[in-house]
Amino acid sequence: MGTKTETLASKAAQPAPARRPRQTFYQRHEALILGGSAVVLVVAIWQACWSAGMISPLFLSGPSAIAKQFWETLRHGTLLADIRFSGLNFLIGFAIALVSGVVLGVIIGWYRKVRLLFDPFLNALYATPRIAMVPMIIIWFGVGMWSKVFIVFLSSFFPILINTVGGIRSVDPDLLRAARAFCASDWQIFKTVAIPGSVPFILTGVRQGVALGLIGVVVGEMFGGSQGVGFMVAYGGQTFATDTLFLGVMIIALAGILLTTLAEKLERRFSRWRPER
């Protein structure tokens, strides 16, 4: 009885956990407020210098000129057509790279002899600058859509493949031994141990592949194309239409920010599965 009374007394004597102070609106959105303020300030200074004639329109358009060009191309439908064309090239090329990179990465990472067989070719292709292969790809596929798709595929494929191989090879050997001790088949081990353990690594490859795939679609359209956001940038540079050039650059930058942010959120969502080093 005395012990029970002492236990209850000790529990009652323990202080209640302190409540976390409520954050203000500024604290919750500090990064957005500071970042947005910096962007607004830079754009305002840029516009003021351009309006005052301190910046030549031949070399740099002002924000108002870029906004006007945006509205004109949007009104005539050419902007949406270019974005649709580039987006389709990117989605097809990246989807092929994602599926093939993950499948081959699992096989190469799991089977040592397959890895030794493919290593020389993968190292040679990975070390070759993608831009050096663009003329050859255009010769193979022409200047149509599929040359851009293949450039996106080639740009996105290797980060996904290499990270998937790394994820498969980093699976905890104790988990593999435990699965085999219960007579699990290779497919069961893939499904319940190897693939879940590799997800954070695969998502890291996806994030890198997104960024490189966007570069690939722009490069492909700049070198051999007649439409798309990359062609818009190339055309603006060739004709000294800096408003068109900067509009294309801004579209590419916004797409990159959006897609990489989405990939980073997915990566953080599964980062707790990543094994500690």
Tab-separated table of N, CA and C in Angstrom, residues 52 106 114 130 197 209 219 238 240 258 276:
chain	number	residue	atom	x	y	z
A	52	ALA	N	14.979	53.592	-66.601
A	52	ALA	CA	15.825	54.787	-66.621
A	52	ALA	C	16.842	54.758	-67.746
A	106	VAL	N	17.953	-2.505	-60.148
A	106	VAL	CA	17.696	-3.622	-59.227
A	106	VAL	C	18.452	-4.871	-59.680
A	114	VAL	N	26.205	-9.777	-63.221
A	114	VAL	CA	25.579	-8.838	-64.158
A	114	VAL	C	26.222	-7.456	-64.005
A	130	ARG	N	26.743	14.421	-72.291
A	130	ARG	CA	25.535	14.188	-73.089
A	130	ARG	C	25.466	15.127	-74.296
A	197	GLY	N	13.795	-0.869	-48.953
A	197	GLY	CA	15.031	-0.304	-48.449
A	197	GLY	C	15.725	0.613	-49.444
A	209	GLY	N	17.505	13.130	-61.691
A	209	GLY	CA	17.075	12.886	-63.065
A	209	GLY	C	16.125	13.941	-63.583
A	219	VAL	N	18.244	21.418	-74.293
A	219	VAL	CA	19.371	21.247	-75.216
A	219	VAL	C	18.897	20.627	-76.528
A	238	GLN	N	19.216	34.156	-81.055
A	238	GLN	CA	19.657	34.389	-82.434
A	238	GLN	C	19.155	35.705	-82.998
A	240	PHE	N	18.276	38.379	-81.049
A	240	PHE	CA	18.474	39.420	-80.032
A	240	PHE	C	17.153	39.872	-79.408
A	258	LEU	N	9.498	23.739	-59.496
A	258	LEU	CA	8.301	22.975	-59.158
A	258	LEU	C	8.587	21.481	-59.082
A	276	GLU	N	21.344	4.273	-41.540
A	276	GLU	CA	22.356	5.174	-40.991
A	276	GLU	C	23.735	4.701	-41.420
